[in-house]
Short mmCIF file of C-alpha atoms (C1' of nucleotides) in Angstrom, two decimals:
data_model
loop_
_atom_site.label_atom_id
_atom_site.label_comp_id
_atom_site.label_asym_id
_atom_site.label_seq_id
_atom_site.Cartn_x
_atom_site.Cartn_y
_atom_site.Cartn_z
CA MET A 1 13.69 -11.62 -31.43
CA SER A 2 15.89 -9.45 -33.60
CA GLU A 3 18.45 -7.05 -32.25
CA PRO A 4 16.84 -4.35 -30.15
CA ASN A 5 17.49 -0.78 -31.08
CA LEU A 6 17.74 2.14 -28.72
CA LYS A 7 14.40 3.55 -29.72
CA ASP A 8 12.59 0.36 -28.75
CA ILE A 9 14.38 0.14 -25.43
CA ASN A 10 13.46 3.68 -24.57
CA GLU A 11 9.90 2.89 -25.48
CA LEU A 12 9.87 -0.14 -23.19
CA ILE A 13 11.35 1.68 -20.25
CA THR A 14 8.95 4.56 -20.66
CA THR A 15 5.97 2.23 -20.70
CA GLU A 16 7.03 0.33 -17.61
CA PHE A 17 7.94 3.38 -15.64
CA ALA A 18 4.72 5.10 -16.60
CA LYS A 19 2.78 2.19 -15.13
CA THR A 20 4.40 2.78 -11.78
CA VAL A 21 3.73 6.48 -11.94
CA GLU A 22 0.09 5.78 -12.73
CA MET A 23 -0.24 4.03 -9.39
CA PHE A 24 0.03 7.43 -7.78
CA GLY A 25 -3.11 8.61 -9.46
CA LEU A 26 -1.71 10.27 -12.53
CA THR A 27 -3.57 9.75 -15.76
CA PRO A 28 -1.84 7.58 -18.38
CA SER A 29 -1.02 10.71 -20.35
CA GLU A 30 0.48 12.53 -17.41
CA ALA A 31 2.39 9.44 -16.37
CA ARG A 32 3.84 8.97 -19.80
CA LEU A 33 4.81 12.58 -20.05
CA PHE A 34 6.59 12.38 -16.75
CA ALA A 35 8.33 9.16 -17.73
CA ILE A 36 9.58 10.65 -20.98
CA LEU A 37 10.80 13.69 -19.16
CA TYR A 38 12.58 11.73 -16.50
CA LEU A 39 14.13 9.32 -18.93
CA GLU A 40 15.44 12.12 -21.07
CA GLY A 41 17.25 13.61 -18.12
CA GLU A 42 17.90 16.82 -19.96
CA PRO A 43 15.35 19.63 -19.75
CA MET A 44 12.87 19.52 -22.60
CA THR A 45 10.75 22.03 -24.47
CA LEU A 46 7.06 21.63 -25.17
CA ASP A 47 7.85 20.97 -28.80
CA GLU A 48 10.27 18.21 -27.93
CA MET A 49 7.74 16.57 -25.66
CA GLY A 50 5.07 16.80 -28.30
CA GLU A 51 7.47 15.29 -30.79
CA ALA A 52 8.39 12.48 -28.41
CA LEU A 53 4.78 11.64 -27.60
CA GLY A 54 3.22 12.42 -30.94
CA LYS A 55 0.83 14.94 -29.46
CA SER A 56 0.07 18.60 -29.85
CA LYS A 57 1.88 21.36 -28.06
CA THR A 58 -1.37 22.44 -26.44
CA SER A 59 -1.67 19.01 -24.91
CA MET A 60 1.87 19.22 -23.58
CA SER A 61 1.16 22.62 -22.12
CA THR A 62 -1.76 21.37 -20.04
CA GLY A 63 0.04 18.18 -19.16
CA ILE A 64 3.07 20.03 -17.90
CA ARG A 65 0.89 22.31 -15.84
CA SER A 66 -0.57 19.32 -14.02
CA LEU A 67 2.89 17.97 -13.29
CA LEU A 68 4.02 21.38 -12.11
CA GLU A 69 1.10 21.62 -9.70
CA LEU A 70 2.09 18.26 -8.31
CA ASN A 71 5.65 19.49 -7.95
CA LEU A 72 6.90 16.60 -9.99
CA VAL A 73 8.48 18.78 -12.61
CA GLU A 74 10.20 22.10 -12.53
CA ARG A 75 10.81 24.84 -14.97
CA VAL A 76 14.40 25.45 -15.83
CA TRP A 77 16.13 28.48 -17.16
CA LYS A 78 18.86 28.26 -19.73
CA LYS A 79 20.87 31.09 -21.13
CA GLY A 80 19.91 32.10 -24.62
CA GLU A 81 16.92 29.78 -24.78
CA ARG A 82 13.60 31.38 -25.57
CA LYS A 83 11.45 28.32 -25.11
CA ASP A 84 10.37 27.15 -21.71
CA LEU A 85 12.33 24.21 -20.43
CA TYR A 86 11.06 21.61 -18.00
CA ARG A 87 12.71 18.72 -16.30
CA ALA A 88 11.86 15.97 -13.86
CA ASP A 89 13.72 17.13 -10.82
CA GLU A 90 17.05 15.64 -9.83
CA ASN A 91 15.88 14.90 -6.35
CA LEU A 92 13.20 12.75 -7.82
CA TYR A 93 12.43 10.11 -5.24
CA LYS A 94 12.08 12.34 -2.25
CA LYS A 95 10.10 14.86 -4.19
CA PHE A 96 7.83 12.22 -5.60
CA MET A 97 7.02 10.65 -2.29
CA ASN A 98 6.67 13.95 -0.56
CA ALA A 99 4.22 15.22 -3.11
CA PHE A 100 1.85 12.33 -2.69
CA ILE A 101 2.25 11.55 0.96
CA HIS A 102 1.50 15.14 1.80
CA LYS A 103 -1.38 15.29 -0.60
CA TRP A 104 -2.88 12.13 0.84
CA MET A 105 -2.30 13.13 4.42
CA ASP A 106 -3.90 16.50 3.86
CA ALA A 107 -6.91 14.97 2.19
CA THR A 108 -7.26 12.31 4.86
CA ASN A 109 -7.03 14.89 7.57
CA ARG A 110 -9.58 17.12 5.94
CA GLN A 111 -12.06 14.31 5.58
CA LYS A 112 -11.46 13.15 9.11
CA HIS A 113 -12.28 16.62 10.38
CA SER A 114 -15.45 16.70 8.35
CA LEU A 115 -16.53 13.43 9.85
CA GLU A 116 -15.70 14.58 13.36
CA GLN A 117 -17.75 17.69 12.78
CA ILE A 118 -20.69 15.59 11.69
CA GLU A 119 -20.19 13.45 14.75
CA THR A 120 -20.48 16.55 16.91
CA VAL A 121 -23.66 17.68 15.23
CA LEU A 122 -25.10 14.24 15.60
CA SER A 123 -24.35 14.00 19.30
CA GLN A 124 -25.64 17.52 19.98
CA ASN A 125 -28.92 17.16 18.15
CA GLY A 126 -29.03 13.86 19.91
CA SER A 127 -32.28 12.06 19.66
CA ASN A 128 -34.61 14.68 18.24
CA LEU A 129 -33.59 14.31 14.64
CA PRO A 130 -36.26 14.54 11.98
CA GLY A 131 -36.22 11.49 9.77
CA ALA A 132 -35.04 9.11 12.41
CA ALA A 133 -37.58 6.38 12.70
CA ASP A 134 -35.67 4.67 15.43
CA PRO A 135 -33.18 5.80 18.07
CA LYS A 136 -31.23 2.68 17.25
CA GLU A 137 -30.70 4.06 13.78
CA VAL A 138 -28.90 7.06 15.22
CA ASN A 139 -26.84 4.84 17.46
CA ASP A 140 -25.74 2.67 14.57
CA LEU A 141 -24.83 5.67 12.52
CA ASN A 142 -22.76 6.99 15.38
CA ALA A 143 -20.92 3.71 15.65
CA ARG A 144 -20.17 3.72 11.95
CA LEU A 145 -18.93 7.27 12.17
CA LYS A 146 -16.54 6.35 14.94
CA ASP A 147 -15.24 3.46 12.85
CA MET A 148 -14.68 5.72 9.87
CA ILE A 149 -12.86 8.29 11.95
CA ALA A 150 -10.67 5.57 13.40
CA PHE A 151 -9.96 4.42 9.86
CA HIS A 152 -8.83 7.87 8.86
CA GLN A 153 -6.64 7.99 11.92
CA LEU A 154 -5.01 4.73 10.93
CA LEU A 155 -4.42 6.01 7.43
CA GLU A 156 -2.71 9.09 8.76
CA THR A 157 -0.47 6.95 10.92
CA ALA A 158 0.39 4.73 7.99
CA PHE A 159 1.27 7.68 5.79
CA LYS A 160 3.40 9.13 8.52
CA LYS A 161 5.39 5.93 8.62
CA ILE A 162 6.53 6.24 5.06
CA LYS A 163 6.96 9.98 5.00
CA PRO A 164 10.59 10.58 4.01
CA ALA A 165 11.16 13.38 6.53
CA ASN A 166 10.53 11.05 9.43
CA SER A 167 12.61 8.17 8.23
CA VAL A 168 16.21 7.90 7.17
CA SER A 169 16.85 10.15 4.23
CA ILE A 170 16.38 8.55 0.88
CA ASP A 171 19.76 9.71 -0.30
CA GLN A 172 21.36 7.75 2.50
CA LYS A 173 19.40 4.70 1.54
CA LEU A 174 20.52 5.01 -2.02
CA ASN A 175 24.12 5.01 -0.91
CA SER A 176 23.80 2.00 1.31
CA MET B 1 -28.59 26.36 8.80
CA SER B 2 -31.86 24.72 9.75
CA GLU B 3 -32.15 21.53 11.70
CA PRO B 4 -30.37 18.72 9.91
CA ASN B 5 -32.30 15.58 9.14
CA LEU B 6 -30.93 12.09 9.04
CA LYS B 7 -31.05 11.89 5.27
CA ASP B 8 -28.79 14.91 4.89
CA ILE B 9 -26.34 13.63 7.46
CA ASN B 10 -26.08 10.31 5.70
CA GLU B 11 -25.49 12.16 2.48
CA LEU B 12 -22.69 14.19 4.01
CA ILE B 13 -20.97 11.22 5.54
CA THR B 14 -21.19 9.27 2.32
CA THR B 15 -19.66 12.10 0.35
CA GLU B 16 -16.77 12.60 2.73
CA PHE B 17 -15.99 8.94 3.09
CA ALA B 18 -16.18 8.42 -0.66
CA LYS B 19 -13.48 11.05 -1.10
CA THR B 20 -11.14 9.06 1.06
CA VAL B 21 -11.93 5.86 -0.78
CA GLU B 22 -11.23 7.58 -4.07
CA MET B 23 -7.67 8.17 -2.94
CA PHE B 24 -7.10 4.48 -3.37
CA GLY B 25 -7.82 4.66 -7.05
CA LEU B 26 -11.50 3.82 -7.09
CA THR B 27 -13.68 5.79 -9.45
CA PRO B 28 -16.13 8.22 -7.87
CA SER B 29 -18.96 5.81 -8.63
CA GLU B 30 -17.22 2.83 -7.08
CA ALA B 31 -16.20 4.89 -4.09
CA ARG B 32 -19.70 6.13 -3.50
CA LEU B 33 -21.14 2.66 -3.85
CA PHE B 34 -18.69 1.37 -1.31
CA ALA B 35 -19.41 4.24 1.05
CA ILE B 36 -23.16 3.64 0.88
CA LEU B 37 -22.63 -0.02 1.49
CA TYR B 38 -20.35 0.51 4.43
CA LEU B 39 -22.51 3.17 5.98
CA GLU B 40 -25.60 1.00 5.70
CA GLY B 41 -23.87 -1.72 7.67
CA GLU B 42 -26.52 -4.25 6.76
CA PRO B 43 -26.10 -6.31 3.59
CA MET B 44 -27.84 -4.71 0.63
CA THR B 45 -29.40 -5.93 -2.59
CA LEU B 46 -28.68 -4.50 -6.01
CA ASP B 47 -32.10 -2.90 -6.04
CA GLU B 48 -31.50 -1.19 -2.73
CA MET B 49 -28.17 0.15 -3.91
CA GLY B 50 -29.70 1.39 -7.12
CA GLU B 51 -32.42 3.06 -5.11
CA ALA B 52 -29.93 4.65 -2.75
CA LEU B 53 -27.75 5.97 -5.56
CA GLY B 54 -30.44 6.68 -8.10
CA LYS B 55 -28.85 4.44 -10.70
CA SER B 56 -29.81 1.38 -12.66
CA LYS B 57 -29.44 -2.14 -11.42
CA THR B 58 -27.11 -2.90 -14.31
CA SER B 59 -24.83 -0.19 -13.07
CA MET B 60 -24.88 -1.62 -9.57
CA SER B 61 -24.09 -5.06 -10.92
CA THR B 62 -20.92 -3.91 -12.63
CA GLY B 63 -19.97 -1.68 -9.74
CA ILE B 64 -20.31 -4.48 -7.23
CA ARG B 65 -18.23 -6.74 -9.42
CA SER B 66 -15.39 -4.26 -9.32
CA LEU B 67 -15.58 -4.05 -5.55
CA LEU B 68 -15.70 -7.82 -5.30
CA GLU B 69 -12.58 -8.15 -7.41
CA LEU B 70 -10.85 -5.75 -5.07
CA ASN B 71 -12.02 -7.80 -2.13
CA LEU B 72 -13.63 -4.77 -0.60
CA VAL B 73 -17.06 -6.29 -0.55
CA GLU B 74 -18.37 -9.75 -0.02
CA ARG B 75 -21.44 -11.63 -0.96
CA VAL B 76 -23.59 -12.71 1.90
CA TRP B 77 -26.13 -15.44 2.22
CA LYS B 78 -29.34 -15.02 4.09
CA LYS B 79 -31.97 -17.61 4.70
CA GLY B 80 -35.04 -17.18 2.57
CA GLU B 81 -33.61 -14.32 0.52
CA ARG B 82 -33.58 -14.80 -3.23
CA LYS B 83 -31.69 -11.66 -4.10
CA ASP B 84 -27.94 -11.44 -3.83
CA LEU B 85 -26.78 -9.59 -0.78
CA TYR B 86 -23.51 -7.72 -0.48
CA ARG B 87 -21.84 -5.98 2.37
CA ALA B 88 -18.69 -4.07 3.09
CA ASP B 89 -16.86 -6.51 5.25
CA GLU B 90 -16.78 -6.14 9.01
CA ASN B 91 -13.04 -6.37 9.13
CA LEU B 92 -12.88 -3.35 6.96
CA TYR B 93 -9.65 -1.54 7.74
CA LYS B 94 -7.28 -4.42 7.53
CA LYS B 95 -8.97 -5.76 4.46
CA PHE B 96 -8.89 -2.41 2.79
CA MET B 97 -5.22 -1.85 3.39
CA ASN B 98 -4.34 -5.38 2.47
CA ALA B 99 -6.12 -5.14 -0.82
CA PHE B 100 -4.25 -2.09 -1.97
CA ILE B 101 -0.89 -2.66 -0.42
CA HIS B 102 -0.71 -6.04 -2.05
CA LYS B 103 -1.93 -4.73 -5.33
CA TRP B 104 0.63 -1.93 -5.31
CA MET B 105 3.46 -4.13 -4.17
CA ASP B 106 2.72 -6.67 -6.86
CA ALA B 107 2.58 -4.03 -9.54
CA THR B 108 5.75 -2.35 -8.32
CA ASN B 109 7.54 -5.65 -8.24
CA ARG B 110 6.42 -6.55 -11.71
CA GLN B 111 7.58 -3.27 -13.13
CA LYS B 112 10.88 -3.49 -11.30
CA HIS B 113 11.51 -6.89 -12.84
CA SER B 114 10.73 -5.55 -16.29
CA LEU B 115 13.23 -2.78 -15.82
CA GLU B 116 15.86 -5.17 -14.53
CA GLN B 117 15.32 -7.34 -17.56
CA ILE B 118 15.81 -4.36 -19.82
CA GLU B 119 18.93 -3.50 -17.88
CA THR B 120 20.31 -6.97 -18.59
CA VAL B 121 19.60 -6.69 -22.29
CA LEU B 122 21.23 -3.32 -22.38
CA SER B 123 24.40 -4.48 -20.66
CA GLN B 124 24.65 -7.59 -22.83
CA ASN B 125 24.17 -5.92 -26.17
CA GLY B 126 26.55 -3.40 -24.72
CA SER B 127 27.88 -0.93 -27.17
CA ASN B 128 26.77 -2.33 -30.51
CA LEU B 129 23.23 -1.06 -30.40
CA PRO B 130 21.67 0.22 -33.59
CA GLY B 131 20.35 3.71 -33.14
CA ALA B 132 22.91 4.75 -30.61
CA ALA B 133 24.64 7.80 -31.95
CA ASP B 134 26.86 8.04 -28.93
CA PRO B 135 28.14 5.55 -26.36
CA LYS B 136 27.46 8.22 -23.75
CA GLU B 137 23.81 7.94 -24.64
CA VAL B 138 23.81 4.30 -23.60
CA ASN B 139 25.65 5.11 -20.41
CA ASP B 140 23.15 7.77 -19.46
CA LEU B 141 20.29 5.46 -20.15
CA ASN B 142 21.87 2.84 -17.95
CA ALA B 143 22.25 5.32 -15.13
CA ARG B 144 18.62 6.32 -15.41
CA LEU B 145 17.58 2.70 -15.39
CA LYS B 146 19.49 2.09 -12.20
CA ASP B 147 17.80 5.08 -10.60
CA MET B 148 14.39 3.84 -11.61
CA ILE B 149 15.07 0.38 -10.25
CA ALA B 150 16.25 1.88 -6.98
CA PHE B 151 13.06 3.91 -6.90
CA HIS B 152 10.96 0.81 -7.25
CA GLN B 153 12.95 -0.83 -4.51
CA LEU B 154 12.24 2.08 -2.20
CA LEU B 155 8.57 1.92 -3.02
CA GLU B 156 8.47 -1.74 -2.11
CA THR B 157 10.16 -1.01 1.18
CA ALA B 158 7.72 1.77 1.92
CA PHE B 159 4.73 -0.42 1.19
CA LYS B 160 6.11 -3.15 3.36
CA LYS B 161 6.28 -0.72 6.24
CA ILE B 162 2.58 -0.06 6.26
CA LYS B 163 1.48 -3.56 5.41
CA PRO B 164 -0.61 -4.99 8.23
CA ALA B 165 1.38 -7.75 9.85
CA ASN B 166 -0.83 -10.71 9.07
CA SER B 167 -3.06 -11.12 6.10
CA VAL B 168 -6.73 -11.78 6.52
CA SER B 169 -7.34 -15.21 7.93
CA ILE B 170 -10.36 -17.37 8.36
CA ASP B 171 -10.02 -17.06 12.13
CA GLN B 172 -10.47 -13.34 11.96
CA LYS B 173 -13.61 -13.79 9.97
CA LEU B 174 -14.94 -16.32 12.45
CA ASN B 175 -14.31 -14.07 15.40
CA SER B 176 -15.82 -10.96 13.93
"C1'" DT C 1 8.35 49.75 -36.14
"C1'" DT C 2 7.03 45.23 -38.10
"C1'" DT C 3 7.66 40.37 -37.93
"C1'" DT C 4 8.48 36.17 -35.79
"C1'" DT C 5 8.25 33.01 -31.96
"C1'" DC C 6 6.31 31.40 -27.90
"C1'" DG C 7 2.72 29.71 -24.55
"C1'" DT C 8 -1.94 29.42 -23.47
"C1'" DA C 9 -7.17 30.25 -23.87
"C1'" DC C 10 -10.92 28.71 -26.24
"C1'" DA C 11 -14.12 26.22 -29.21
"C1'" DG C 12 -14.84 22.18 -31.38
"C1'" DT C 13 -13.83 17.30 -32.15
"C1'" DT C 14 -12.49 12.77 -31.08
"C1'" DT C 15 -12.22 9.12 -27.84
"C1'" DA C 16 -13.20 6.64 -23.83
"C1'" DA C 17 -15.94 5.81 -19.78
"C1'" DA C 18 -20.38 5.51 -17.34
"C1'" DC C 19 -24.77 4.44 -17.66
"C1'" DT C 20 -29.39 2.64 -19.32
"C1'" DG C 21 -33.07 -0.46 -21.11
"C1'" DA C 22 -34.23 -4.48 -23.51
"C1'" DA C 23 -33.45 -9.18 -23.92
"C1'" DC C 24 -32.05 -13.48 -22.04
"C1'" DA C 25 -30.74 -17.52 -19.11
"C1'" DA C 26 -30.99 -19.54 -14.70
"C1'" DA C 27 -33.31 -20.29 -10.69
"C1'" DC C 28 -37.33 -20.14 -8.10
"C1'" DT C 29 -42.68 -20.16 -7.37
"C1'" DT C 30 -47.01 -21.53 -8.38
"C1'" DA D 1 -45.92 -27.19 -16.69
"C1'" DA D 2 -46.17 -21.97 -17.13
"C1'" DG D 3 -45.11 -17.76 -15.02
"C1'" DT D 4 -41.98 -14.78 -11.90
"C1'" DT D 5 -37.98 -13.04 -10.27
"C1'" DT D 6 -33.13 -12.05 -10.53
"C1'" DG D 7 -28.45 -11.07 -12.33
"C1'" DT D 8 -25.94 -10.26 -16.30
"C1'" DT D 9 -24.93 -9.52 -21.35
"C1'" DC D 10 -25.18 -6.55 -25.05
"C1'" DA D 11 -26.16 -2.62 -28.00
"C1'" DG D 12 -26.87 1.92 -27.89
"C1'" DT D 13 -26.78 6.44 -25.58
"C1'" DT D 14 -25.24 9.93 -22.61
"C1'" DT D 15 -21.56 12.15 -20.32
"C1'" DA D 16 -16.96 13.38 -19.37
"C1'" DA D 17 -12.14 13.48 -20.54
"C1'" DA D 18 -8.33 14.02 -23.84
"C1'" DC D 19 -6.84 16.12 -27.58
"C1'" DT D 20 -6.39 19.40 -31.69
"C1'" DG D 21 -6.11 23.71 -34.35
"C1'" DT D 22 -7.06 28.46 -34.54
"C1'" DA D 23 -6.47 32.68 -32.49
"C1'" DC D 24 -4.39 35.90 -29.66
"C1'" DG D 25 -1.28 38.40 -26.26
"C1'" DA D 26 3.38 38.82 -24.74
"C1'" DA D 27 7.97 38.92 -25.56
"C1'" DA D 28 11.96 38.73 -28.55
"C1'" DA D 29 14.12 39.53 -33.14
"C1'" DA D 30 14.48 41.90 -37.21
#
DNA sequence: TTTTTCGTACAGTTTAAACTGAACAAACTT
DNA sequence: AAGTTTGTTCAGTTTAAACTGTACGAAAAA
């Protein structure tokens, strides 16, 4: 292999880091945009991002909006600069985890509640349900429901375990 | 709202549960297939799944393969049955977590190693890199790399925290 | 004021994913 | 043996996502 140049190395890092970011549910495009932004360190304009990724400014605009909604990126103000500037926040790790843990916990909780509500309906309307050929069918369904709810409960507990706020601060870990 | 029938309730449960499953990176189709399968409880054939979801058998075949590869579903043998039977495993929760925790940990580890390798290259080829306008540029890049590697380390630690203690064993299967 | 520079909305296009039906091989039934 | 049944491969289609360029409003510059 010939001598690596800086461009190639940046490319490699971006690709690897983007893979990790994708694990959190971001699309490849969003992940790559975030990786570029984080690797750059300095706040970037839409034009710079488009240049770096070889895509249109429109595409960058929508991409950035997604990242903003996820709180993974923030808009930055700079004196004398007309263009919008965005950067991957300094406090990256905590912010990153927080964004997704919370998102997942909220979703899990919401779905758990839905299931519990269904469980209530099912137990109230008890046996006189139209479409139930067999009381056993209702029983089985109830059992499954309970299992699902328990599953959601376990998920919540698991998420809680890795939620930064509960554990030792990430900054402290970094300095250990 | 008029009296709910069993069909509607099943529909609701499936939809809610599928949402949760989607959080783990499954496509909506895969998630729904899994939800149907789990809710049914009994092993199902491809035809039954297709019927339940209103999709072709071909589609079910590919969908089931995905779930099999994720170890979320297993093939079941039944005496006198020619068709393949699949079911969402009894030991669902543990299996589910295991599948994804391992997958994520492996991926994280792989990407961390890649970054560490890049870090090595960067420190060896030190300052004489073509394309580097500024030695500060290389320093900054190095700092970012270290941050990314630390991030991956933290992710690994977090995953480890929620990993079920023991992986799925034959004994568990036998006693289920 | 007019002109330029931004960011975004929108319509249209390109690209990728999901899905289907026909065809086929393997296994089973008769 | 011939005829079914079953799962999967493959080619083609449908559907959804990503992306682009034009157009336009808002804000800054001239």
